[in-house]
Short mmCIF file of C-alpha atoms and ligand atoms in Angstrom, two decimals:
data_model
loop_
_atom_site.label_atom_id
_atom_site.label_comp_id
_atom_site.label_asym_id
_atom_site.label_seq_id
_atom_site.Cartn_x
_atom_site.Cartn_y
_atom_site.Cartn_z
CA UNK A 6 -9.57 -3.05 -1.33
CA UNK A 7 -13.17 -2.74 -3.11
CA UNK A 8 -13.92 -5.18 -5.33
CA UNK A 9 -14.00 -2.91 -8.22
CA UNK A 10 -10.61 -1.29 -8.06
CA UNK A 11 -8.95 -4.81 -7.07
CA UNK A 12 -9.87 -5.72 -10.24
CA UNK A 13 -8.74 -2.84 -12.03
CA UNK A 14 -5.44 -3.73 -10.12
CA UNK A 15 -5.20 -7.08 -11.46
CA UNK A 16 -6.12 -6.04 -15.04
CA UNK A 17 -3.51 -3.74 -14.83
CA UNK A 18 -0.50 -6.07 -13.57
CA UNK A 19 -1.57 -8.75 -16.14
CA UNK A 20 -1.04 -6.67 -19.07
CA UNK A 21 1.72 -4.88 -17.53
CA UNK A 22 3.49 -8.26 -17.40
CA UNK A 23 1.32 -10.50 -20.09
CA UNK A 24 2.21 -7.59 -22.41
CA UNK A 25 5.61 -7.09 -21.95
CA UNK A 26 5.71 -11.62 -22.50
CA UNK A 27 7.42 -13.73 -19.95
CA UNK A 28 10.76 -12.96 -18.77
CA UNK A 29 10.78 -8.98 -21.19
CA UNK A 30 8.86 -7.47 -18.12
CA UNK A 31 12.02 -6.56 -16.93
CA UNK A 32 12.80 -4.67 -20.49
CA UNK A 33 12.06 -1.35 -18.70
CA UNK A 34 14.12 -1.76 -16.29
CA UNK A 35 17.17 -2.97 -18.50
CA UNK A 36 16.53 0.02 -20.12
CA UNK A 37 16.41 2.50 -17.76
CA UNK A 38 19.54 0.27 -16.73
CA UNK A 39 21.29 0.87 -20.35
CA UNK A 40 21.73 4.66 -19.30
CA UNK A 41 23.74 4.82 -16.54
CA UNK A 42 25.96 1.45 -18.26
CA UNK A 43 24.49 -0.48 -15.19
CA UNK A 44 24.63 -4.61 -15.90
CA UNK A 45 21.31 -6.34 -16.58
CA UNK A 46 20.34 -8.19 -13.57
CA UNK A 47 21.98 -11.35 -12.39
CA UNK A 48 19.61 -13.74 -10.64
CA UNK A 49 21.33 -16.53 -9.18
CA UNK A 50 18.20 -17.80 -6.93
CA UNK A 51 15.01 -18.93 -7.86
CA UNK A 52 13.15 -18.86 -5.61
CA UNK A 53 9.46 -20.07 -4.74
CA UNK A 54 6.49 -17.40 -3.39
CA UNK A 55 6.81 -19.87 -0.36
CA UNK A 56 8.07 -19.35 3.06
CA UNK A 57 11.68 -21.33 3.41
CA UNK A 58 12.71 -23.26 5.87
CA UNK A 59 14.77 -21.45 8.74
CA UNK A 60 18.23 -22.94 8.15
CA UNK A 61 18.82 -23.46 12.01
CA UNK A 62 16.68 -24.19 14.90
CA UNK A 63 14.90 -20.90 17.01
CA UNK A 64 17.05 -20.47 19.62
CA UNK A 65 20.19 -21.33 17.49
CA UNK A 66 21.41 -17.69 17.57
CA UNK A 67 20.79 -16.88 21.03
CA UNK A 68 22.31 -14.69 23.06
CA UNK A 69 22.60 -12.33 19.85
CA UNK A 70 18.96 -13.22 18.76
CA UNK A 71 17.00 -14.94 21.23
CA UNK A 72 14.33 -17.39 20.17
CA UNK A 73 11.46 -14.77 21.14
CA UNK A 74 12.58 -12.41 18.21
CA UNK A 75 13.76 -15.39 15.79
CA UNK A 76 9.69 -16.52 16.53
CA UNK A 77 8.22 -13.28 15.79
CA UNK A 78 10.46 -11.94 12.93
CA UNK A 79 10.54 -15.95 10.79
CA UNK A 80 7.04 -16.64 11.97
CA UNK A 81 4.96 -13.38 12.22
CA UNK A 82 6.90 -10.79 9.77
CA UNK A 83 8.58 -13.34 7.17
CA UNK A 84 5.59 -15.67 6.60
CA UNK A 85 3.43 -12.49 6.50
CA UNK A 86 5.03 -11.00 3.45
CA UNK A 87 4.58 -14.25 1.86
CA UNK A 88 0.77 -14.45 2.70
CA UNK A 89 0.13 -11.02 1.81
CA UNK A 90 2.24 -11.40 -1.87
CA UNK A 91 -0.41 -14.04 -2.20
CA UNK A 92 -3.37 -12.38 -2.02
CA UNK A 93 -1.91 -9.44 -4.08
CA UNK A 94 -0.51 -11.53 -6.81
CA UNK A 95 -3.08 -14.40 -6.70
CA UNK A 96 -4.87 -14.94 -10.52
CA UNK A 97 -2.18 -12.82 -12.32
CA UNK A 98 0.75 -13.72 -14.47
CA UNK A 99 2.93 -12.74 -11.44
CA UNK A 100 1.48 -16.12 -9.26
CA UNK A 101 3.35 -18.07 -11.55
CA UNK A 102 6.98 -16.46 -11.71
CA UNK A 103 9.96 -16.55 -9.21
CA UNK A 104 10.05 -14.53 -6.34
CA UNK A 105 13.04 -12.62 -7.60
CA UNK A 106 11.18 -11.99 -10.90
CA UNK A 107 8.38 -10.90 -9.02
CA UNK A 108 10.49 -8.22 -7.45
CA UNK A 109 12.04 -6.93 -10.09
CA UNK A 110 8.90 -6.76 -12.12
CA UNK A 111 7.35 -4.62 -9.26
CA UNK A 112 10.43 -1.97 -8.48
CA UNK A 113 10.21 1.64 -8.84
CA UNK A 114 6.18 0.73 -10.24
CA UNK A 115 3.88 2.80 -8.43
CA UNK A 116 0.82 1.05 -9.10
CA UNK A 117 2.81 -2.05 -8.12
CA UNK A 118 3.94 -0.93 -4.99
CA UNK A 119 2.22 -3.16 -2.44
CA UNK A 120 3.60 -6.34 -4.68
CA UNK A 121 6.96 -5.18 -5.28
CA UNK A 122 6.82 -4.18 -0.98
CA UNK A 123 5.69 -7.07 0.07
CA UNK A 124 8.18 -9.70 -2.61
CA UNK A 125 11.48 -7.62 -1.63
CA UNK A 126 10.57 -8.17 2.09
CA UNK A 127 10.25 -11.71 1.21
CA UNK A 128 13.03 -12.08 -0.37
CA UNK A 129 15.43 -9.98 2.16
CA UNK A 130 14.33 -12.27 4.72
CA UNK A 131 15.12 -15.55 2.85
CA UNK A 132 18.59 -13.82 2.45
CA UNK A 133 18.68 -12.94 5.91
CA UNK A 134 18.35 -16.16 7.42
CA UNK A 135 21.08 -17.30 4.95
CA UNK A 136 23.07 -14.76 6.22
CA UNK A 137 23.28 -16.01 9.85
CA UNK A 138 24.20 -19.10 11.62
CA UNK A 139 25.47 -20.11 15.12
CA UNK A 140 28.50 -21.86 13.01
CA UNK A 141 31.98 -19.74 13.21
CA UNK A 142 32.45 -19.27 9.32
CA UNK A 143 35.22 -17.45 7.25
CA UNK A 144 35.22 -16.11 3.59
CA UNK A 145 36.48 -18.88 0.73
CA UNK A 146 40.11 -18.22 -0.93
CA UNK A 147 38.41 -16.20 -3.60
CA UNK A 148 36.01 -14.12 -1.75
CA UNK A 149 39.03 -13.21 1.08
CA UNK A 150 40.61 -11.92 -1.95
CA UNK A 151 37.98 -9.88 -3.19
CA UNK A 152 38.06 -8.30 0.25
CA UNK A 153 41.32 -7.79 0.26
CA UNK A 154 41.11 -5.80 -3.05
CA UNK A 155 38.38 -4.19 -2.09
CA UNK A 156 38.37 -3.37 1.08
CA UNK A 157 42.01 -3.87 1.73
CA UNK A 158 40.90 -6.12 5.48
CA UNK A 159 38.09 -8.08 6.81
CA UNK A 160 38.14 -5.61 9.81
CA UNK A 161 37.43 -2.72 7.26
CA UNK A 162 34.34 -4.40 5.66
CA UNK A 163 33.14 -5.42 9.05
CA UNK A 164 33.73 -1.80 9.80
CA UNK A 165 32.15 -0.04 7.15
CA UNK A 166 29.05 -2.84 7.38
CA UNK A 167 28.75 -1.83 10.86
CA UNK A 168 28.66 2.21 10.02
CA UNK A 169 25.70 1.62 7.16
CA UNK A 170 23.93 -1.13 9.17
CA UNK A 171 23.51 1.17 12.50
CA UNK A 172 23.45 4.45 10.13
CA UNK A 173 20.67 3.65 8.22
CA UNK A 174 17.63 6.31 9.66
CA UNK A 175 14.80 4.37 9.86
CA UNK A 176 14.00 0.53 8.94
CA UNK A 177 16.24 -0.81 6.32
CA UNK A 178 19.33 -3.22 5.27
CA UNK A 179 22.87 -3.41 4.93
CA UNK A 180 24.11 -5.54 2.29
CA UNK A 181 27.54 -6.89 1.34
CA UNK A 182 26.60 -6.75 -3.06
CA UNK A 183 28.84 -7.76 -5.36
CA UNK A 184 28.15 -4.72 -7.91
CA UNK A 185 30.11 -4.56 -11.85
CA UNK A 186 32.43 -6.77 -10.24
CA UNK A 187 33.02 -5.23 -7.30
CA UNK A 188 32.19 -5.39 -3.62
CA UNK A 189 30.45 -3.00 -2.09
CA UNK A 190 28.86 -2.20 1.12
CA UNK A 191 25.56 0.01 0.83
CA UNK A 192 22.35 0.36 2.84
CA UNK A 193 18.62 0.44 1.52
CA UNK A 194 15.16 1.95 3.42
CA UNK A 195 12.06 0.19 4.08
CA UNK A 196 11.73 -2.88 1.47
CA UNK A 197 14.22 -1.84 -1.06
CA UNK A 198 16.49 -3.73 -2.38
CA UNK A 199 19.95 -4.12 -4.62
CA UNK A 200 18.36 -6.70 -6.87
CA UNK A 201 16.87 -4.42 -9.56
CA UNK A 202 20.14 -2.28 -9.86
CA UNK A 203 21.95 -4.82 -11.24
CA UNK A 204 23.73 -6.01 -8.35
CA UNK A 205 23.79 -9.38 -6.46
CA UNK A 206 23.36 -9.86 -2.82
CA UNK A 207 25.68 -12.01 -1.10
CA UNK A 208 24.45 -10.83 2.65
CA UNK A 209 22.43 -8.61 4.56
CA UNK A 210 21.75 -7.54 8.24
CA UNK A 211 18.26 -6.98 8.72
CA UNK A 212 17.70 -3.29 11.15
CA UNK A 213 14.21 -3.08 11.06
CA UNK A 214 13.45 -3.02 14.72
CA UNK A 215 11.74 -6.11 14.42
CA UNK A 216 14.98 -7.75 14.00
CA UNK A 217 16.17 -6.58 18.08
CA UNK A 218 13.71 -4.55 19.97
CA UNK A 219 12.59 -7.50 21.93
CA UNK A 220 16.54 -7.97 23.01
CA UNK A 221 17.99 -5.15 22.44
CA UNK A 222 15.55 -2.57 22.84
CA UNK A 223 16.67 0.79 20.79
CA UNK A 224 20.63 -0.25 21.35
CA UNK A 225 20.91 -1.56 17.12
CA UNK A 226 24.75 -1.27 17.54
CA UNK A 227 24.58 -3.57 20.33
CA UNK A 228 22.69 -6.22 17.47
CA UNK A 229 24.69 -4.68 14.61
CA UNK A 230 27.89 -6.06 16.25
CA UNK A 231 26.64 -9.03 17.83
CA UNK A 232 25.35 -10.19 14.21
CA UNK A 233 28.73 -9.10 12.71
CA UNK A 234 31.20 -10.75 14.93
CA UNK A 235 29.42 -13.85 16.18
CA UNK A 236 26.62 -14.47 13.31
CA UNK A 237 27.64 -13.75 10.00
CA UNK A 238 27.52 -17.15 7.61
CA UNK A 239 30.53 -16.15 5.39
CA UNK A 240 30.32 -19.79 3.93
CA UNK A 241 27.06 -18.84 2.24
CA UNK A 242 28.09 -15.52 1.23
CA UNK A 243 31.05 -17.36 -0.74
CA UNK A 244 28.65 -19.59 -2.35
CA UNK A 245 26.59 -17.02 -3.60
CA UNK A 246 30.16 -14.83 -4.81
CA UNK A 247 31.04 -18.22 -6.21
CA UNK A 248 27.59 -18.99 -7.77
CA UNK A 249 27.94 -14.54 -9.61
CA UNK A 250 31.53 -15.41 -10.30
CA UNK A 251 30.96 -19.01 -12.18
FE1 LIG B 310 12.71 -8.17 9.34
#
């Protein structure tokens, strides 16, 4: 970017966000939320515009994930959202906010578009690392029962996660949300996320082809279900439903 129009860019994002004061640059969103009776986001992370720790060591998820594609994707495509956030956000107001803020500060903004790109794919990938582990886990007493209401089984969630993880055209996410109270399933392109719709993340599958091309080649279902039925960490899923529920 010339030097001229990067500065234009930053002048714009600091009184985008300077303007609005603090925490009421997410005012247009709420309202644009207050329309269609959506709840005002619920942030239950904080999280730094730093690359976490992987929560288990490289070749932890192996044979699902080798440590070849746990390298590349954590050390590669993770860290390089957070490097290029940096540079995009460095000298503005958003430097010094949360990652999540920074996201949804940056959704459906044009002009903010490489930000709001770049945080989302930072934070999906924090989530997504939270969202595995070689550890056999199950859903808490109170999540099981939100399954159960919502999704009458555990087979049917896996099933329907399965259908929007390997049905998603293109690069993307499937999410387990917890959405007005209820659990839902649903799939997002590129960097998008469920964050500035009011509804909070509890796990995602990664199906950019970054996340299995080097194991799996073009075979996703092959990861989808791998990730499902040997990966899944359901124990941090039911902190986070405990942490929206509290
Ligand atoms: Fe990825």
């Amino acid at each position: 970017m010339h030097s001229e129009s990067r500065r234009g860019f930053i002048q714009s994002v600091g009184v985008g966000v300077a303007g609005a004061g603090g925490l009421a640059m997410m005012a247009g969103a709420t309202a644009a939320r207050a329309a269609d009776d959506k709840p005002a986001p619920r942030l239950i992370d904080k999280s730094p515009q730093t690359l976490p720790a992987l929560p288990f060591a490289p070749d932890a998820l192996a044979p699902v994930i080798s440590a070849r594609t746990v390298d590349f994707h954590y050390n590669k495509h993770h860290a390089g959202y957070f490097t290029n956030l940096g540079k995009l956000v460095a000298g503005t107001p958003l430097a010094t906010v949360s990652l999540e803020e920074v996201v949804l500060a940056s959704a459906g903004n044009p002009e903010r578009r490489a930000i709001f790109n770049n945080a989302a794919q930072a934070w999906n990938h924090n989530l997504y690392w939270q969202s595995l582990s070689p550890r056999v886990s199950a859903p808490s007493a109170a999540l099981a029962a939100a399954i159960a209401r919502d999704f009458q089984t555990q087979a049917a969630l896996e099933s329907e996660l399965s259908k929007a993880a390997v049905g998603q055209f293109g690069s993307g996410w499937a999410w387990l949300v917890l959405d007005a109270g209820k659990l839902k399933v649903v799939a997002t392109s590129n960097a998008e996320n469920p964050l500035a719709s009011g509804a909070v993340p509890l796990l995602v599958i990664d199906v950019w082809e970054h996340a299995y091309y080097l194991d799996e080649q073009n075979r996703r279902v092959d990861y989808v279900e791998g990730v499902i039925h040997k990966l899944l960490n359901w124990e941090n899923a039911s902190r986070r439903f405990a942490a929206v529920a509290a």
